[in-house]
Amino acid sequence: MSKKNKSHKSALKEQDGITPPEVLSSLSANFIKSKRQQQPSIRELVDGISSGNITALSRAITLVESTNPKHTQKANAVISACLPLANKSVRVGITGVPGVGKSTFIEAFGNYLTSNGKKVAVLAVDPSSSLSRGSILGDKTRMEDLVKDKNAFIRPSPSGDSLGGVARKSRETIILCEAAGFDTIIIETVGVGQSETAVHSMVDFFLLLKLAGAGDELQGIKRGIIEMADAIVINKADGDNLRAAKSAKVEFNRALHLYPEKESGWSPKVSLCSAIKREGILEVWEMIEGYVETTKASGYFERHRNSQNRFWLLQTIEERLKSNFYNSKKIKAQLKTQIELIEAGKTTPFAAAEYLLGL
Amino acid sequence: MSKKNKSHKSALKEQDGITPPEVLSSLSANFIKSKRQQQPSIRELVDGISSGNITALSRAITLVESTNPKHTQKANAVISACLPLANKSVRVGITGVPGVGKSTFIEAFGNYLTSNGKKVAVLAVDPSSSLSRGSILGDKTRMEDLVKDKNAFIRPSPSGDSLGGVARKSRETIILCEAAGFDTIIIETVGVGQSETAVHSMVDFFLLLKLAGAGDELQGIKRGIIEMADAIVINKADGDNLRAAKSAKVEFNRALHLYPEKESGWSPKVSLCSAIKREGILEVWEMIEGYVETTKASGYFERHRNSQNRFWLLQTIEERLKSNFYNSKKIKAQLKTQIELIEAGKTTPFAAAEYLLGL
């Protein structure tokens, strides 16, 4: 306290009943410290996860999702320790436009699996969730039964400013879930931006959920989605919709016929279901089992996972190289100018690139 | 000449009739020097190109295609000077599998255009040409009429080890051809690797040439090609093939219907032609004219060119960033090890990326 302050009676000092701020700080520091000490260690988290403890799994995922570098460091250590226990699941990606009944389908599908002895983790990849505060899976009440199911684990999309960030977190969460004994990982996406591509590159089987309804339904599918699908499942194929669903099945089969054979050797299938009536769910699972059996026998299953890993390695490297370059002050200052010069016909893209790389 | 040589009578000296080697060297040096002096200057090349001189154009393209850094420097100066004269053409990309009749189509199409007052440059993008020594356009005899046509200029694919290199050279060649007064640039590709994508991103209009023949013909189309096409032209729609061609047209129209609307607002069209009988060629050109008119009116034509330029700028930068990284000795030595560790489940792609970026 300065001499000047000492020389007059402070208004604060007169109020004796109020705890001085110094003491408050010290109290809260101790409180925070004791809370910190309650945080499980890396060993405790790994032991918890490997024995299937959901609290430990959730805490580890929270570390993965954190932007605090200390948390990231701890998360990396947990993931490293979990790696030998991972990779033993079937990873299924599910996409479809809003309104197609994804939550109802996942609930029916998940319940079917758990009642057949499976342990199911449901994750979401939604790069828009930081804005919309979780547009998918955010409202767990939409999967009431599955939430109560002891053999199911539901986790909303991590939030993050970039798809790359969200995708990394989801891929690491898959490892943690597998280490916790989940043998079927379902990854849902609403298909914002390139999120289907990201999900496609982290799953073994990619399922496109569609609505019953004639040829018009084929419209509005994002470019490339049909090509990525291992199966198209037409939902709400019941009652008055059944006829339309059957004709949509014919139409989709024709569409799939247009594409060349997949590297997996698998011919994508179209099937009908009514998630709300729990019909056609068994057929979807049998199809996935058939896929896993065939591709494991051919060696494609493992080759595919290896190639996905290489993809994520190179993808991560290249994203970082780009962000380092474009975020540098020198480049930021000059990039716009060079683009303007190109548009004015005063330089070529190649000459501009040379110039920027030489800065 | 050394003292030792002087001290004995050389066998060579005895043959008085033969010009001594010293004189020979000096003569050839002068000859080469005089030849070099015949190489046109940048100014001469630019003047030649802008007055439509084909020899100047060819020489400038040869500089563009050269791997000699001095030539590259000269080429860049020529391109810079040509830039204000460029951008005034319609750029049409043509792809199709071997046997579809691309050469016959391009000859018929090119002849139709030149006989209607157009100046047509035909280029090729074929990254395999350095191996196969020019699988397309290499044999100009396949376009006998067009080769003789004064208003047509045909240039085989530049050779280059990478698609990126070939694509850069082709893009620069487009600028030179436009500066030389060619108002229609046709860029042919056989579709090796990603070459269709490269060509698609340097043209205004992308045309997929197909063969007549029923639904089976739809197979074997590379992923994404139909999505890129502004038009599908079914060739050899004559005689006994006509019926099959008509049914293929229905099938393709159905296929195109499956895709969402293009950013250009243009609905891709399917048309029939018989290049060998020169039928249906006018219709293709009218379609392209319609496209150009519509997209110029909407502003898309220019926006699209600007976005192509930005694409090439960023593409060039990112390719260079990657090649600098992956070609560095440190990375070369460690990348394989990290991939092996990932495949053995001992690290994650993200941890491996961090490690490599930190080297």
Coordinates of C-alpha atoms in Angstrom, one line a residue, chain A:
Chain A
M1 CA 0.0 0.0 0.0
S2 CA 1.3 3.4 -0.9
K3 CA 2.2 6.1 1.7
K4 CA -0.6 8.2 0.4
N5 CA -3.2 5.5 1.1
K6 CA -1.9 4.9 4.5
S7 CA -2.3 8.6 5.4
H8 CA -6.1 8.5 5.3
K9 CA -8.7 6.1 6.7
S10 CA -10.0 3.9 3.9
A11 CA -13.7 3.4 3.6
L12 CA -13.1 -0.3 3.2
K13 CA -11.3 -0.7 6.5
E14 CA -14.3 0.8 8.4
Q15 CA -16.5 -2.1 7.4
D16 CA -15.1 -4.6 9.8
G17 CA -17.8 -7.3 9.2
I18 CA -16.6 -7.9 5.6
T19 CA -13.8 -10.5 5.0
P20 CA -10.9 -8.6 3.4
P21 CA -10.2 -9.6 -0.2
E22 CA -6.7 -11.0 0.7
V23 CA -8.3 -13.7 2.8
L24 CA -11.0 -14.4 0.2
S25 CA -8.3 -15.0 -2.4
S26 CA -6.4 -17.3 -0.2
L27 CA -9.5 -19.3 0.6
S28 CA -10.5 -19.7 -3.0
A29 CA -7.0 -20.6 -4.0
N30 CA -7.0 -23.4 -1.4
F31 CA -10.5 -24.5 -2.6
I32 CA -9.3 -24.6 -6.3
K33 CA -6.1 -26.4 -5.2
S34 CA -8.1 -29.0 -3.3
K35 CA -10.4 -29.4 -6.3
R36 CA -7.4 -29.9 -8.5
Q37 CA -6.1 -32.6 -6.3
Q38 CA -9.3 -34.4 -6.8
Q39 CA -8.6 -34.6 -10.6
P40 CA -7.6 -38.2 -11.3
S41 CA -4.1 -38.9 -12.4
I42 CA -3.1 -40.3 -15.8
R43 CA -2.8 -43.8 -14.2
E44 CA -6.2 -43.5 -12.6
L45 CA -7.8 -42.4 -15.8
V46 CA -6.2 -45.2 -17.8
D47 CA -7.1 -47.8 -15.2
G48 CA -10.7 -46.5 -15.0
I49 CA -11.1 -46.5 -18.8
S50 CA -9.7 -50.0 -19.2
S51 CA -12.1 -51.3 -16.6
G52 CA -15.0 -49.7 -18.4
N53 CA -15.6 -46.9 -15.9
I54 CA -17.8 -44.3 -17.6
T55 CA -16.8 -41.4 -15.3
A56 CA -13.1 -42.0 -16.1
L57 CA -13.9 -42.2 -19.9
S58 CA -16.0 -38.9 -19.7
R59 CA -13.2 -37.1 -17.9
A60 CA -10.6 -38.3 -20.3
I61 CA -12.7 -37.1 -23.3
T62 CA -13.1 -33.7 -21.5
L63 CA -9.3 -33.5 -21.4
V64 CA -9.2 -34.4 -25.2
E65 CA -11.7 -31.6 -25.9
S66 CA -10.0 -29.0 -23.8
T67 CA -8.0 -26.2 -25.3
N68 CA -5.8 -25.9 -22.3
P69 CA -2.3 -27.1 -23.3
K70 CA -1.8 -28.9 -19.9
H71 CA -5.0 -30.8 -20.5
T72 CA -3.8 -31.7 -24.0
Q73 CA -0.6 -33.0 -22.7
K74 CA -2.4 -35.2 -20.1
A75 CA -4.9 -36.3 -22.8
N76 CA -2.0 -37.4 -25.0
A77 CA -0.5 -39.5 -22.3
V78 CA -3.9 -41.2 -21.6
I79 CA -4.4 -41.8 -25.3
S80 CA -0.9 -43.3 -25.6
A81 CA -1.6 -45.7 -22.8
C82 CA -5.0 -46.6 -24.2
L83 CA -3.7 -47.3 -27.7
P84 CA -2.9 -51.0 -27.1
L85 CA -6.5 -51.5 -26.1
A86 CA -8.1 -49.7 -29.0
N87 CA -8.9 -50.7 -32.6
K88 CA -11.1 -53.6 -31.6
S89 CA -14.5 -52.2 -32.7
V90 CA -16.6 -51.7 -35.7
R91 CA -16.9 -48.0 -36.5
V92 CA -20.1 -47.0 -38.3
G93 CA -20.6 -43.5 -39.7
I94 CA -24.2 -42.3 -40.1
T95 CA -25.3 -39.2 -42.1
G96 CA -28.5 -37.8 -43.3
V97 CA -30.2 -34.4 -43.6
P98 CA -32.2 -33.1 -40.6
G99 CA -35.6 -34.6 -40.4
V100 CA -34.6 -38.0 -41.8
G101 CA -34.9 -39.5 -38.3
K102 CA -31.2 -40.0 -37.4
S103 CA -31.8 -39.9 -33.6
T104 CA -34.7 -42.3 -33.8
F105 CA -32.6 -44.6 -36.0
I106 CA -29.6 -44.5 -33.8
E107 CA -31.7 -45.1 -30.7
A108 CA -33.4 -48.2 -32.4
F109 CA -30.1 -49.4 -33.8
G110 CA -28.2 -48.9 -30.5
N111 CA -30.9 -50.6 -28.4
Y112 CA -30.9 -53.5 -30.8
L113 CA -27.1 -53.8 -30.4
T114 CA -27.0 -53.6 -26.6
S115 CA -29.8 -56.1 -26.3
N116 CA -27.6 -58.4 -28.3
G117 CA -24.7 -58.0 -25.9
K118 CA -22.9 -55.2 -27.7
K119 CA -21.5 -52.1 -26.0
V120 CA -22.3 -49.0 -28.1
A121 CA -20.7 -45.6 -28.1
V122 CA -22.5 -42.8 -30.0
L123 CA -20.4 -39.8 -30.9
A124 CA -21.2 -36.8 -33.1
V125 CA -19.1 -34.8 -35.5
D126 CA -20.6 -31.4 -36.0
P127 CA -18.3 -28.5 -36.6
S128 CA -21.2 -26.1 -36.3
S129 CA -21.9 -27.1 -32.7
S130 CA -19.8 -24.3 -31.3
L131 CA -22.2 -21.9 -32.9
S132 CA -25.5 -23.7 -32.5
R133 CA -24.5 -25.1 -29.1
G134 CA -24.9 -28.7 -30.2
S135 CA -27.4 -29.2 -32.9
I136 CA -27.0 -32.9 -32.8
L137 CA -26.9 -35.2 -29.8
G138 CA -26.9 -32.0 -27.8
D139 CA -30.4 -32.9 -26.7
K140 CA -30.0 -36.3 -25.3
T141 CA -33.7 -36.5 -24.5
R142 CA -34.2 -37.4 -28.1
M143 CA -32.6 -40.8 -27.3
E144 CA -34.3 -41.4 -24.0
D145 CA -34.0 -45.2 -24.0
L146 CA -30.4 -45.3 -25.1
V147 CA -29.3 -42.7 -22.5
K148 CA -30.6 -45.0 -19.7
D149 CA -28.9 -48.0 -21.3
K150 CA -25.9 -49.1 -19.2
N151 CA -24.2 -50.5 -22.3
A152 CA -24.5 -47.3 -24.3
F153 CA -22.4 -44.2 -24.1
I154 CA -23.5 -41.0 -25.8
R155 CA -21.3 -38.0 -26.3
P156 CA -22.3 -34.8 -28.2
S157 CA -20.0 -33.3 -30.7
P158 CA -16.9 -31.6 -29.3
S159 CA -17.0 -27.9 -30.1
G160 CA -14.2 -26.4 -32.1
D161 CA -13.7 -23.7 -34.6
S162 CA -12.5 -25.9 -37.4
L163 CA -13.6 -29.2 -38.8
G164 CA -10.0 -30.4 -38.4
G165 CA -10.1 -29.7 -34.7
V166 CA -13.4 -31.4 -34.2
A167 CA -12.3 -34.4 -36.3
R168 CA -9.1 -34.8 -34.3
K169 CA -11.0 -34.8 -31.0
S170 CA -13.5 -37.3 -32.3
R171 CA -10.8 -39.7 -33.6
E172 CA -9.1 -39.6 -30.2
T173 CA -12.4 -40.1 -28.5
I174 CA -12.9 -43.3 -30.6
I175 CA -9.7 -44.6 -29.2
L176 CA -10.8 -43.9 -25.6
C177 CA -14.2 -45.5 -26.1
E178 CA -12.6 -48.6 -27.7
A179 CA -10.2 -48.9 -24.7
A180 CA -13.3 -48.7 -22.4
G181 CA -14.6 -51.8 -24.1
F182 CA -17.1 -50.3 -26.6
D183 CA -17.2 -52.6 -29.5
T184 CA -19.5 -50.6 -31.8
I185 CA -18.8 -47.0 -32.3
I186 CA -21.5 -45.0 -34.1
I187 CA -20.5 -41.6 -35.4
E188 CA -23.2 -39.3 -36.4
T189 CA -22.9 -36.2 -38.6
V190 CA -25.4 -33.7 -40.0
G191 CA -23.1 -33.0 -42.9
V192 CA -22.1 -29.4 -42.4
G193 CA -19.3 -28.4 -44.8
Q194 CA -17.0 -31.3 -45.3
S195 CA -18.0 -33.2 -42.2
E196 CA -19.2 -36.2 -44.0
T197 CA -15.8 -36.6 -45.6
A198 CA -14.2 -36.3 -42.2
V199 CA -16.5 -38.9 -40.7
H200 CA -16.1 -41.2 -43.8
S201 CA -12.4 -41.2 -43.2
M202 CA -12.7 -42.3 -39.6
V203 CA -15.2 -45.2 -39.9
D204 CA -15.2 -48.7 -41.3
F205 CA -18.7 -48.5 -42.7
F206 CA -20.5 -45.4 -43.9
L207 CA -24.3 -45.3 -43.9
L208 CA -26.5 -42.7 -45.6
L209 CA -29.9 -42.4 -44.0
K210 CA -32.6 -41.2 -46.4
L211 CA -36.3 -40.5 -46.4
A212 CA -39.0 -42.5 -48.2
G213 CA -40.3 -40.5 -51.2
A214 CA -39.9 -40.8 -54.9
G215 CA -37.2 -39.6 -57.3
D216 CA -37.3 -36.1 -55.9
E217 CA -35.7 -37.3 -52.8
L218 CA -32.6 -38.0 -54.7
Q219 CA -32.1 -34.3 -55.1
G220 CA -30.5 -32.3 -52.4
I221 CA -27.9 -34.9 -51.7
K222 CA -24.5 -33.3 -51.4
R223 CA -22.0 -34.0 -54.1
G224 CA -20.0 -37.2 -53.4
I225 CA -22.2 -38.5 -50.5
I226 CA -23.7 -41.3 -52.5
E227 CA -20.2 -42.3 -53.7
M228 CA -19.0 -42.6 -50.1
A229 CA -22.0 -44.6 -48.9
D230 CA -21.6 -48.4 -48.2
A231 CA -25.3 -48.5 -47.6
I232 CA -28.3 -46.3 -48.1
V233 CA -31.0 -47.0 -45.6
I234 CA -34.5 -45.5 -46.3
N235 CA -36.1 -44.6 -43.1
K236 CA -39.9 -44.1 -42.4
A237 CA -40.7 -47.0 -44.7
D238 CA -44.0 -47.7 -43.1
G239 CA -47.8 -47.1 -43.6
D240 CA -48.5 -44.9 -46.5
N241 CA -44.8 -44.3 -47.1
L242 CA -44.0 -47.9 -47.9
R243 CA -44.8 -47.7 -51.5
A244 CA -42.8 -44.6 -52.0
A245 CA -39.9 -46.1 -50.1
K246 CA -39.9 -49.2 -52.3
S247 CA -39.7 -47.1 -55.4
A248 CA -37.0 -45.0 -53.8
K249 CA -35.1 -48.2 -53.2
V250 CA -35.2 -49.0 -57.0
E251 CA -34.1 -45.5 -57.8
F252 CA -31.2 -45.6 -55.4
N253 CA -30.1 -49.0 -56.6
R254 CA -30.0 -47.5 -60.1
A255 CA -28.0 -44.5 -58.8
L256 CA -25.5 -46.8 -57.0
H257 CA -25.2 -48.8 -60.2
L258 CA -23.7 -45.7 -61.9
Y259 CA -20.6 -45.7 -59.8
P260 CA -17.5 -47.8 -60.3
E261 CA -16.7 -50.7 -58.0
K262 CA -15.3 -49.7 -54.6
E263 CA -11.8 -50.5 -53.5
S264 CA -13.3 -52.6 -50.8
G265 CA -14.9 -54.8 -53.4
W266 CA -18.2 -54.2 -51.5
S267 CA -21.3 -53.3 -53.6
P268 CA -23.3 -50.7 -51.7
K269 CA -26.7 -51.9 -50.6
V270 CA -30.1 -50.2 -50.2
S271 CA -32.4 -51.2 -47.5
L272 CA -35.7 -50.1 -45.9
C273 CA -36.4 -49.5 -42.3
S274 CA -38.9 -47.9 -39.9
A275 CA -36.8 -46.8 -37.0
I276 CA -39.9 -45.7 -35.0
K277 CA -41.5 -49.2 -35.5
R278 CA -38.1 -50.8 -35.0
E279 CA -38.4 -52.6 -38.3
G280 CA -35.5 -53.3 -40.6
I281 CA -32.9 -52.7 -37.9
L282 CA -31.7 -56.2 -37.8
E283 CA -31.2 -56.2 -41.5
V284 CA -28.9 -53.1 -41.3
W285 CA -26.8 -54.8 -38.6
E286 CA -26.5 -58.0 -40.6
M287 CA -25.4 -56.0 -43.6
I288 CA -22.7 -54.3 -41.6
E289 CA -21.6 -57.7 -40.1
G290 CA -21.4 -59.1 -43.6
Y291 CA -19.3 -56.1 -44.7
V292 CA -16.9 -56.6 -41.7
E293 CA -16.6 -60.3 -42.4
T294 CA -15.9 -59.9 -46.1
T295 CA -13.4 -57.1 -45.7
K296 CA -11.6 -58.7 -42.8
A297 CA -11.2 -61.9 -44.8
S298 CA -9.9 -60.0 -47.8
G299 CA -7.5 -57.9 -45.6
Y300 CA -9.2 -54.7 -46.8
F301 CA -10.5 -53.9 -43.3
E302 CA -7.1 -53.5 -41.8
R303 CA -5.6 -52.0 -44.9
H304 CA -8.3 -49.4 -44.9
R305 CA -7.7 -48.5 -41.3
N306 CA -4.0 -48.1 -42.0
S307 CA -4.7 -45.9 -45.0
Q308 CA -7.1 -43.8 -42.8
N309 CA -4.3 -43.4 -40.3
R310 CA -1.9 -42.3 -43.0
F311 CA -4.5 -39.9 -44.3
W312 CA -4.9 -38.3 -40.9
L313 CA -1.1 -38.1 -40.4
L314 CA -0.6 -36.3 -43.7
Q315 CA -3.8 -34.3 -43.3
T316 CA -2.6 -33.0 -39.9
I317 CA 0.8 -32.2 -41.2
E318 CA -0.5 -30.4 -44.2
E319 CA -3.1 -28.4 -42.3
R320 CA -0.4 -27.2 -40.0
L321 CA 2.0 -26.3 -42.8
K322 CA -0.8 -24.2 -44.4
S323 CA -1.9 -22.6 -41.2
N324 CA 1.7 -21.7 -40.3
F325 CA 2.1 -20.1 -43.7
Y326 CA -1.1 -18.2 -44.1
N327 CA -1.1 -17.0 -40.5
S328 CA 2.4 -15.5 -40.9
K329 CA 2.2 -11.6 -40.8
K330 CA 4.3 -11.2 -44.0
I331 CA 1.9 -13.4 -46.0
K332 CA -1.2 -11.9 -44.5
A333 CA 0.0 -8.5 -45.6
Q334 CA 0.8 -9.6 -49.2
L335 CA -1.7 -12.3 -50.1
K336 CA -4.6 -9.9 -50.8
T337 CA -2.4 -7.6 -52.9
Q338 CA -1.2 -10.5 -55.0
I339 CA -4.8 -11.8 -55.6
E340 CA -5.7 -8.3 -56.7
L341 CA -2.8 -8.2 -59.1
I342 CA -3.9 -11.5 -60.5
E343 CA -7.5 -10.4 -61.0
A344 CA -6.3 -7.2 -62.7
G345 CA -4.3 -9.4 -65.1
K346 CA -1.0 -8.1 -63.9
T347 CA 0.5 -11.3 -62.6
T348 CA -0.2 -15.0 -62.9
P349 CA -1.1 -17.3 -60.0
F350 CA 2.3 -19.0 -60.5
A351 CA 4.4 -15.9 -60.4
A352 CA 2.4 -14.7 -57.3
A353 CA 3.0 -18.0 -55.6
E354 CA 6.7 -17.7 -56.2
Y355 CA 6.7 -14.2 -54.8
L356 CA 4.8 -15.2 -51.6
L357 CA 6.9 -18.3 -51.0
G358 CA 10.1 -16.2 -51.4
L359 CA 9.0 -13.7 -48.6

